[in-house]
mmCIF file of N, CA and C in Angstrom:
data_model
loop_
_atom_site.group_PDB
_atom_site.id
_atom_site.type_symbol
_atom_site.label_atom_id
_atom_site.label_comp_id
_atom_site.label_asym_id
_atom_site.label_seq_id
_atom_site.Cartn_x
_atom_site.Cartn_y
_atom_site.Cartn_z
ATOM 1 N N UNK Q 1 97.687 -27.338 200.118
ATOM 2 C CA UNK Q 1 98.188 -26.030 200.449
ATOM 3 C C UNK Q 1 99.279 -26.127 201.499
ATOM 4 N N UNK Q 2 98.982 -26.764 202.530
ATOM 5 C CA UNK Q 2 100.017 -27.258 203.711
ATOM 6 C C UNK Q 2 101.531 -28.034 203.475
ATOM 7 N N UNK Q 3 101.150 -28.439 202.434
ATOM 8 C CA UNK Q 3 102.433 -29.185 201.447
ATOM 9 C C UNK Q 3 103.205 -28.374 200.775
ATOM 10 N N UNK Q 4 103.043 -27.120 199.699
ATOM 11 C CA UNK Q 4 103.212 -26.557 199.248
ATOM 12 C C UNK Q 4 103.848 -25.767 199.815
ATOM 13 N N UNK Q 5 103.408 -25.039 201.145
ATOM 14 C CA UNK Q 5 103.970 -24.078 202.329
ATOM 15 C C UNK Q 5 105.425 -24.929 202.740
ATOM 16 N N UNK Q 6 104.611 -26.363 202.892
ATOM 17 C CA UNK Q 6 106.404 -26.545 203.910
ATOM 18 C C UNK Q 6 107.259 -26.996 202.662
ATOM 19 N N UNK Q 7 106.621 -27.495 201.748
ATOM 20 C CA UNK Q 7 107.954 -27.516 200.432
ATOM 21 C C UNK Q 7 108.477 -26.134 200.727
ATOM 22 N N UNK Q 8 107.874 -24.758 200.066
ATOM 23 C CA UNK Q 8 108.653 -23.734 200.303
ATOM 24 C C UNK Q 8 109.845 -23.572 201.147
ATOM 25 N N UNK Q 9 109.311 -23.353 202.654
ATOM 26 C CA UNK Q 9 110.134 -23.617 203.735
ATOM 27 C C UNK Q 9 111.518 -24.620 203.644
ATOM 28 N N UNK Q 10 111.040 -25.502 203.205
ATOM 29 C CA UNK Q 10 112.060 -26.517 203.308
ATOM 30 C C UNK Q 10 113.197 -26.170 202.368
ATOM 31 N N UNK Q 11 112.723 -25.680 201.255
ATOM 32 C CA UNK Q 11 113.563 -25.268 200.232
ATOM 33 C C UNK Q 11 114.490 -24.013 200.600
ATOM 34 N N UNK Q 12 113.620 -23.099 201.180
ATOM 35 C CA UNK Q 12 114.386 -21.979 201.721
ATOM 36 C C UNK Q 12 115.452 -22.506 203.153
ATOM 37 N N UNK Q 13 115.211 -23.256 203.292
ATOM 38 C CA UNK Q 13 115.959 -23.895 204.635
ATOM 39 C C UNK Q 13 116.927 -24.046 204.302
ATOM 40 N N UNK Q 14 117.140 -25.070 203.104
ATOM 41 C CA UNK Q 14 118.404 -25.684 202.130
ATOM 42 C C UNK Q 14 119.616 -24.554 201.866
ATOM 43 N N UNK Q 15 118.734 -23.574 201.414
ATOM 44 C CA UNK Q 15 119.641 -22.606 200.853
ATOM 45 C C UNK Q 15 120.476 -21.839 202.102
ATOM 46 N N UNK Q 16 119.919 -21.572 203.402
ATOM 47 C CA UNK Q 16 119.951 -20.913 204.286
ATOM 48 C C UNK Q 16 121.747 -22.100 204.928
ATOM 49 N N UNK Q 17 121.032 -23.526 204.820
ATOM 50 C CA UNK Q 17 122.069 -24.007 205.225
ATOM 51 C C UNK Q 17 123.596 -24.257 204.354
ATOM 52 N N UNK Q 18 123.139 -23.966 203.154
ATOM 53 C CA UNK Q 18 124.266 -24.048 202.499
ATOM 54 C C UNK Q 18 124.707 -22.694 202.831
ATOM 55 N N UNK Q 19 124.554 -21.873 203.048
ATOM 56 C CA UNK Q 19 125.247 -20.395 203.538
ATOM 57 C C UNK Q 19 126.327 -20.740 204.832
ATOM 58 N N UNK Q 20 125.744 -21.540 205.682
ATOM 59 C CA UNK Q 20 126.514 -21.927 207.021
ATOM 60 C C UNK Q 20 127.938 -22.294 206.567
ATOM 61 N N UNK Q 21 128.196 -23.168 205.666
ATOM 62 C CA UNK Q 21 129.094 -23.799 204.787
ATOM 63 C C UNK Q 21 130.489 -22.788 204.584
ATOM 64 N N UNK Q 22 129.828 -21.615 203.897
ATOM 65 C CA UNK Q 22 130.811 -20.757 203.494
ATOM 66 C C UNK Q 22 130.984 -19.410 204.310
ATOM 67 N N UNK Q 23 130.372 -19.461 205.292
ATOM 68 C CA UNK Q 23 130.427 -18.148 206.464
ATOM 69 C C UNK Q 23 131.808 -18.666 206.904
ATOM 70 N N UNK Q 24 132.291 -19.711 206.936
ATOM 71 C CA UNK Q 24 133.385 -20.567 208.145
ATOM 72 C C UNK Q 24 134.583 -19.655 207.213
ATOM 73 N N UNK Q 25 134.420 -19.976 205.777
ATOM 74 C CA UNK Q 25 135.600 -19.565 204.736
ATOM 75 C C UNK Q 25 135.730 -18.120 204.875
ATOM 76 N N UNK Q 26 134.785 -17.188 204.903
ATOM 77 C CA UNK Q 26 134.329 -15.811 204.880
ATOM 78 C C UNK Q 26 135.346 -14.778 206.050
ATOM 79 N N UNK Q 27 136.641 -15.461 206.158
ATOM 80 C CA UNK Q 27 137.398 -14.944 207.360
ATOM 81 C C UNK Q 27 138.123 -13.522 206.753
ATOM 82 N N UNK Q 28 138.398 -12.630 207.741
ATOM 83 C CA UNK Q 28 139.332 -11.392 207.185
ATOM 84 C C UNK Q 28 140.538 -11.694 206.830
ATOM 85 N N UNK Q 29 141.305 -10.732 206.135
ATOM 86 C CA UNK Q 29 142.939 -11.276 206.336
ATOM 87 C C UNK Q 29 143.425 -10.609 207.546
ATOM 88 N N UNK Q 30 145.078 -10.949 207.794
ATOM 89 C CA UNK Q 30 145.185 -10.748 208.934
ATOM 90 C C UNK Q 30 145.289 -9.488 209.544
ATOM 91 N N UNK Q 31 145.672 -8.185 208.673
ATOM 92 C CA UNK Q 31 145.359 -7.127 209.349
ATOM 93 C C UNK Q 31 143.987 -6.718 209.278
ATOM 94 N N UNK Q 32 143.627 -6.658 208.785
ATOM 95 C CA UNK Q 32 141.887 -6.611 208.080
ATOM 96 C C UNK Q 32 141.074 -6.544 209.385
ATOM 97 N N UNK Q 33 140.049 -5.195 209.648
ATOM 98 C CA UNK Q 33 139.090 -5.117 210.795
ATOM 99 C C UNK Q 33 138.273 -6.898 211.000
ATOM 100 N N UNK Q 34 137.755 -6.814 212.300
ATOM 101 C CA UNK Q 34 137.186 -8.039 212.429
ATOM 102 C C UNK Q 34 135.446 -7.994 211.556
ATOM 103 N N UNK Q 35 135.130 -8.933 210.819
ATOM 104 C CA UNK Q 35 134.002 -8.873 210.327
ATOM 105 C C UNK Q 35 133.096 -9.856 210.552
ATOM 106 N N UNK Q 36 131.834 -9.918 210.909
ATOM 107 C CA UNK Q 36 130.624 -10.538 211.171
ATOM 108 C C UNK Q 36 130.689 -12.343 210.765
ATOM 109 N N UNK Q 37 131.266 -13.335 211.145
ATOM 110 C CA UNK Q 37 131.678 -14.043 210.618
ATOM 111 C C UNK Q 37 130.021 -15.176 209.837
ATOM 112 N N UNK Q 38 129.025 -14.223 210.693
ATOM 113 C CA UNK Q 38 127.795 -15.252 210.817
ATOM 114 C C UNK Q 38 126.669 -13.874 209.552
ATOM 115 N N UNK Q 39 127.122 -12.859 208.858
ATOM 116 C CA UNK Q 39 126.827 -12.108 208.038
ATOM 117 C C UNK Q 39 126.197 -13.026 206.754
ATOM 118 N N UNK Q 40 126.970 -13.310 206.445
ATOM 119 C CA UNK Q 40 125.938 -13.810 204.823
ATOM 120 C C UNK Q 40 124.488 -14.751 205.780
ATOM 121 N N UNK Q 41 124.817 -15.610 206.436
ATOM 122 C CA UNK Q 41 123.699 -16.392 206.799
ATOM 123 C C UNK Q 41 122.635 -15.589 207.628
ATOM 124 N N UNK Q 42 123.359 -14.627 208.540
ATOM 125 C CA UNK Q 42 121.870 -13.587 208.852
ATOM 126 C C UNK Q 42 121.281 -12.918 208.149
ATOM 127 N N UNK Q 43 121.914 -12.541 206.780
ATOM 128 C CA UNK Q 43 120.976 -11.950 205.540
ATOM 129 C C UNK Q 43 120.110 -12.408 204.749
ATOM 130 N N UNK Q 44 120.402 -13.960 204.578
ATOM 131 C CA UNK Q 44 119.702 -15.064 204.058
ATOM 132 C C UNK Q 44 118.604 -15.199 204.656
ATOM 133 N N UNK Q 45 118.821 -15.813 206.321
ATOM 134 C CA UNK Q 45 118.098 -15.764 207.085
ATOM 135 C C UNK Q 45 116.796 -14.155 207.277
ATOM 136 N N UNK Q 46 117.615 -13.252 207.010
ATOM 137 C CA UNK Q 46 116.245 -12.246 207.194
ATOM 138 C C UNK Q 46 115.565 -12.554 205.895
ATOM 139 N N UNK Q 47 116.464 -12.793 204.409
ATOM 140 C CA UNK Q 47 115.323 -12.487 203.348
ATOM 141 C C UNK Q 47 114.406 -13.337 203.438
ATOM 142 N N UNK Q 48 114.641 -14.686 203.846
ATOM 143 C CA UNK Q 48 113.754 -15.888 204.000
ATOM 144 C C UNK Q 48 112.781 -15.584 205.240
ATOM 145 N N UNK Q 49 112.775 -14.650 205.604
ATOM 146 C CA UNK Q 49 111.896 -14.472 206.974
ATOM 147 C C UNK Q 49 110.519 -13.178 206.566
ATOM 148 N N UNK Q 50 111.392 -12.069 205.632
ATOM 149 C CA UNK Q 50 110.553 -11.322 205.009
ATOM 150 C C UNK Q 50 109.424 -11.935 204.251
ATOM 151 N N UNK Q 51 110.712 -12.753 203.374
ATOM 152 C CA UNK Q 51 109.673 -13.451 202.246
ATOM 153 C C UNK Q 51 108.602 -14.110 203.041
ATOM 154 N N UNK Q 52 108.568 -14.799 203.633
ATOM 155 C CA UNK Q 52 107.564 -15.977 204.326
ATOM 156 C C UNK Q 52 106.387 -15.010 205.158
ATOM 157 N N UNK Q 53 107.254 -13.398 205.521
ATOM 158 C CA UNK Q 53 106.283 -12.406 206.263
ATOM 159 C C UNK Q 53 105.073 -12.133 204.949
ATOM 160 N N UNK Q 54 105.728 -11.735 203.768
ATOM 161 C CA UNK Q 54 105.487 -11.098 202.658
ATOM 162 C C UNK Q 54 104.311 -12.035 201.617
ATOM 163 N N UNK Q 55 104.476 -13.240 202.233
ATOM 164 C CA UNK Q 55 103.827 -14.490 201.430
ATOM 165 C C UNK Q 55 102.513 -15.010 202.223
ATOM 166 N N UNK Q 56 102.982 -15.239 203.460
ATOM 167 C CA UNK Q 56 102.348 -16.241 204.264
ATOM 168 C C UNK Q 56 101.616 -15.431 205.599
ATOM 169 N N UNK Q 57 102.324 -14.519 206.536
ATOM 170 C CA UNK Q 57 101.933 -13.774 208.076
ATOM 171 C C UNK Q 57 101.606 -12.982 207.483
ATOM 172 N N UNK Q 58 101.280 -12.064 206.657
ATOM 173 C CA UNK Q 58 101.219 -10.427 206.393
ATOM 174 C C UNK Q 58 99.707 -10.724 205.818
ATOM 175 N N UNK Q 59 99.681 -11.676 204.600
ATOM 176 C CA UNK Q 59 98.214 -11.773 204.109
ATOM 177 C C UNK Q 59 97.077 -12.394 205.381
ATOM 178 N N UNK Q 60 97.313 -13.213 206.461
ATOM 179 C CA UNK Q 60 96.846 -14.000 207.467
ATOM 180 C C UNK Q 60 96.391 -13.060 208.212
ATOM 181 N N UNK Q 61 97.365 -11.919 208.797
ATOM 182 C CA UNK Q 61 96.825 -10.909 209.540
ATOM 183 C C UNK Q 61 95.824 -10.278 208.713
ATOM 184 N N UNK Q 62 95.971 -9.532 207.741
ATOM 185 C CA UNK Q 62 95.132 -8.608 207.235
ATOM 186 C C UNK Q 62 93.938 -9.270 207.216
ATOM 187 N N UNK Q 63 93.270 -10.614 206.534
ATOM 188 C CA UNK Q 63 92.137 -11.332 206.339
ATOM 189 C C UNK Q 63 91.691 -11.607 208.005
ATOM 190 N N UNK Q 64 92.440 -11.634 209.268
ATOM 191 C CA UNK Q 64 92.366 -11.801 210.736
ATOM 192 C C UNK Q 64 91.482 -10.486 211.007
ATOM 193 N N UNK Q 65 92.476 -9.591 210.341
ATOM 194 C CA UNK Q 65 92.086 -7.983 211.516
ATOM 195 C C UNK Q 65 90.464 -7.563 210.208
ATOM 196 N N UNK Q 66 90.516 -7.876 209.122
ATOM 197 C CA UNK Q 66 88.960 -8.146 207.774
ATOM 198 C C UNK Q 66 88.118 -8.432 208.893
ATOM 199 N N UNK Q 67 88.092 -9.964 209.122
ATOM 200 C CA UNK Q 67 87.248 -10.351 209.589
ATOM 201 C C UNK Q 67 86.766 -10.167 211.179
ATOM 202 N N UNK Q 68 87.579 -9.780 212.059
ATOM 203 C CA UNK Q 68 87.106 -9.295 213.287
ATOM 204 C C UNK Q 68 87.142 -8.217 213.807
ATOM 205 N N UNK Q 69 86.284 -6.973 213.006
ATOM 206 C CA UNK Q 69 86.190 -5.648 213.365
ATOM 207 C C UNK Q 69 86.218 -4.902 214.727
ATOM 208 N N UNK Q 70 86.021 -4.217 215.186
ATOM 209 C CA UNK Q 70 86.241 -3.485 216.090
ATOM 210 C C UNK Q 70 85.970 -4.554 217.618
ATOM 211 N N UNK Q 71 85.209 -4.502 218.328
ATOM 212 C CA UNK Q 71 84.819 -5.151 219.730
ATOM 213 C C UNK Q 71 85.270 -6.555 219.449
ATOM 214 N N UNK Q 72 84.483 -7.029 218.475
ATOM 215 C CA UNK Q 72 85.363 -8.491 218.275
ATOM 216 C C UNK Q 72 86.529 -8.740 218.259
ATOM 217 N N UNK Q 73 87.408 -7.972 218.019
ATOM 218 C CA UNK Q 73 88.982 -8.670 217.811
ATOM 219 C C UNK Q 73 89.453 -8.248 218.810
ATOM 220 N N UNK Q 74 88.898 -6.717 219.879
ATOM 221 C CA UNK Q 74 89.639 -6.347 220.962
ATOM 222 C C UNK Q 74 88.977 -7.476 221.651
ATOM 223 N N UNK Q 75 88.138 -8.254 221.804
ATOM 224 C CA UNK Q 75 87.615 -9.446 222.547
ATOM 225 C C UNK Q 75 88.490 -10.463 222.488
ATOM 226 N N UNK Q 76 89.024 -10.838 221.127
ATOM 227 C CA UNK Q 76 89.428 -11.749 221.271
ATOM 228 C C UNK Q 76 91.419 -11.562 221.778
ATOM 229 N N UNK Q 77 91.405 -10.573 221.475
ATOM 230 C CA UNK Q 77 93.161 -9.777 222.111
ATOM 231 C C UNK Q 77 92.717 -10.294 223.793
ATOM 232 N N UNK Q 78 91.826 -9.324 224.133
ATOM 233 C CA UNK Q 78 91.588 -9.651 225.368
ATOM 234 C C UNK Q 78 91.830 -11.101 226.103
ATOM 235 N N UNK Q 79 91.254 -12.356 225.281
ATOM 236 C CA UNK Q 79 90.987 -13.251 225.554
ATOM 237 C C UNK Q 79 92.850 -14.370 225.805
ATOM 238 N N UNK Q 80 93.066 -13.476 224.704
ATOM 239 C CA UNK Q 80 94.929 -14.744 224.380
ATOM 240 C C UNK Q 80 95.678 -13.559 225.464
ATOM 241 N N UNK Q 81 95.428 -12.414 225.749
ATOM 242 C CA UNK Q 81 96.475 -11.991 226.741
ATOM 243 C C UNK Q 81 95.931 -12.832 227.825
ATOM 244 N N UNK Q 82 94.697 -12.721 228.312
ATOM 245 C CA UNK Q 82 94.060 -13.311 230.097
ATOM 246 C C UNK Q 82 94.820 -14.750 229.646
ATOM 247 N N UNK Q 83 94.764 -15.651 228.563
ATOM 248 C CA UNK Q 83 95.228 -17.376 228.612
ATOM 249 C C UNK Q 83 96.713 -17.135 229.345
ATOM 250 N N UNK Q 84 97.555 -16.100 228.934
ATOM 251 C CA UNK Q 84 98.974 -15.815 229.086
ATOM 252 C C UNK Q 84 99.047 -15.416 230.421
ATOM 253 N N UNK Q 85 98.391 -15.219 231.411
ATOM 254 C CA UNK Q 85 98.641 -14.464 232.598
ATOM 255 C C UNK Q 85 98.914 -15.465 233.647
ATOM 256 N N UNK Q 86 98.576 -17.232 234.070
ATOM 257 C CA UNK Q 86 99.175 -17.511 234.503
ATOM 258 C C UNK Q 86 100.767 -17.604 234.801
ATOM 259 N N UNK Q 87 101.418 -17.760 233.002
ATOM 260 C CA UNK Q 87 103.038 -17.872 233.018
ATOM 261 C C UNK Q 87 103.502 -16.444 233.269
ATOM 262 N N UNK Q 88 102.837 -15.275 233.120
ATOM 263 C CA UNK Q 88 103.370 -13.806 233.925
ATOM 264 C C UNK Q 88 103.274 -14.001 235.041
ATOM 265 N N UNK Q 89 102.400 -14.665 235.879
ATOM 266 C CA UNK Q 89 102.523 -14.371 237.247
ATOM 267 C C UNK Q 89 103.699 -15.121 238.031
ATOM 268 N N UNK Q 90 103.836 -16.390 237.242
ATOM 269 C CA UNK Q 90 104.890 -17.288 237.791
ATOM 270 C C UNK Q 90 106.438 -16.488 237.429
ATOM 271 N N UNK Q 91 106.563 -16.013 236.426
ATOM 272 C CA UNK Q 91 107.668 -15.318 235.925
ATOM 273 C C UNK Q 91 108.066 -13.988 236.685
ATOM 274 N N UNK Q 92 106.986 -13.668 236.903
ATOM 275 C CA UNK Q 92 107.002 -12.547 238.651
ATOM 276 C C UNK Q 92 107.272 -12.989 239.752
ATOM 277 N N UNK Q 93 106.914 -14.148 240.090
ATOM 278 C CA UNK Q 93 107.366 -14.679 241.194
ATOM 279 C C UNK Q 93 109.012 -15.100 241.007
ATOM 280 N N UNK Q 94 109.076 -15.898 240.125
ATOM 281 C CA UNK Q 94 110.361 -16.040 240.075
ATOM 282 C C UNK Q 94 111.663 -14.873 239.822
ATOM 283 N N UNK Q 95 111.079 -13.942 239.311
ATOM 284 C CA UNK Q 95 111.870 -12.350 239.329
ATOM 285 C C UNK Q 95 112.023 -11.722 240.790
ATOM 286 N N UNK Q 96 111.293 -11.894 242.037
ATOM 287 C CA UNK Q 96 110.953 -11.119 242.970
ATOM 288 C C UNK Q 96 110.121 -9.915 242.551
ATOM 289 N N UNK Q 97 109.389 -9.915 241.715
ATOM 290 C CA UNK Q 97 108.349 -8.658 241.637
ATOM 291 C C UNK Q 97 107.278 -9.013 242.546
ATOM 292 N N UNK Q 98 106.798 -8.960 242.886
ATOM 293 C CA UNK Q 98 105.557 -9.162 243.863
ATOM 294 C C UNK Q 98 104.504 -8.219 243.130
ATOM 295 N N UNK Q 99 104.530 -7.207 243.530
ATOM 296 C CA UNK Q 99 104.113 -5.998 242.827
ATOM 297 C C UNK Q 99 103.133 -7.022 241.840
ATOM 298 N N UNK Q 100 104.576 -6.371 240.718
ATOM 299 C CA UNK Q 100 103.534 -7.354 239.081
ATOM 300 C C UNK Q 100 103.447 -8.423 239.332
ATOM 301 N N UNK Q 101 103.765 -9.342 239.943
ATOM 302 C CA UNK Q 101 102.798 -10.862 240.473
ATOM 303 C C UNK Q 101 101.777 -10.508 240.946
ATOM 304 N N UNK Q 102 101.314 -9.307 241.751
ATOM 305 C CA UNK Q 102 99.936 -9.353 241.895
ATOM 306 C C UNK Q 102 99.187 -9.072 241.027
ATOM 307 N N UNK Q 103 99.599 -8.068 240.491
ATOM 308 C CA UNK Q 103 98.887 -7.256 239.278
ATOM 309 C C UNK Q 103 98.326 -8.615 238.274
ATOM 310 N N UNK Q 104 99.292 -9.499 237.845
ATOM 311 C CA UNK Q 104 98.702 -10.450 236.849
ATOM 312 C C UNK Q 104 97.875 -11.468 237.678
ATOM 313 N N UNK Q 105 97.999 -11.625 238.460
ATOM 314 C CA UNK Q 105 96.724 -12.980 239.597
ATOM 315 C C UNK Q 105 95.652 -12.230 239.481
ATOM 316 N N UNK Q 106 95.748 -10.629 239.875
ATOM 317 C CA UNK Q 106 94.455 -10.273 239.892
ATOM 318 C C UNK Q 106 93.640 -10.015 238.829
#
């Protein structure tokens, strides 16, 4: 299954990079408004991002939020925000918030 996933990926990668290729050519003429020169490859780039939402993250969540009903899953939310609160507090410190540096220590 893990093979299969990153074949996908990889394949969609290919295509994504052959887009890079022809964005360079994709120039206006010379009176011509200025246009997005990085456009075809951010469209590529989103469909390949949907798709992979649409295939792979979208079914993962739903069978996630299935299986850990109500108290359980706010338990476990609970649990991956508190892991995250050391790098908020340091990121407060380094902002000058004090304030929200305390708020996350405490």
């Amino acid at each position: 299954m893990r093979r299969s996933i990153f074949a996908v990926i990889l394949v969609l990668t290919a295509f994504t990079g052959a887009g890079a290729a022809n964005a360079a050519s994709d120039r206006p003429a010379a009176g011509a408004a200025p246009a997005d020169p990085w456009e075809r490859l951010n469209r590529r780039g989103y469909a390949i991002n949907q798709f992979i939402d649409k295939m792979l993250i979208r079914p993962v969540a739903m069978l996630y939020k299935a299986l850990t009903p109500g108290p359980i899953g706010k338990g476990l939310h609970n649990v991956v925000v508190n892991l995250g609160e050391p790098l908020t507090f340091i990121n407060d410190v380094l902002q000058g918030r004090p304030r929200r540096a305390a708020q996350a220590a405490g």
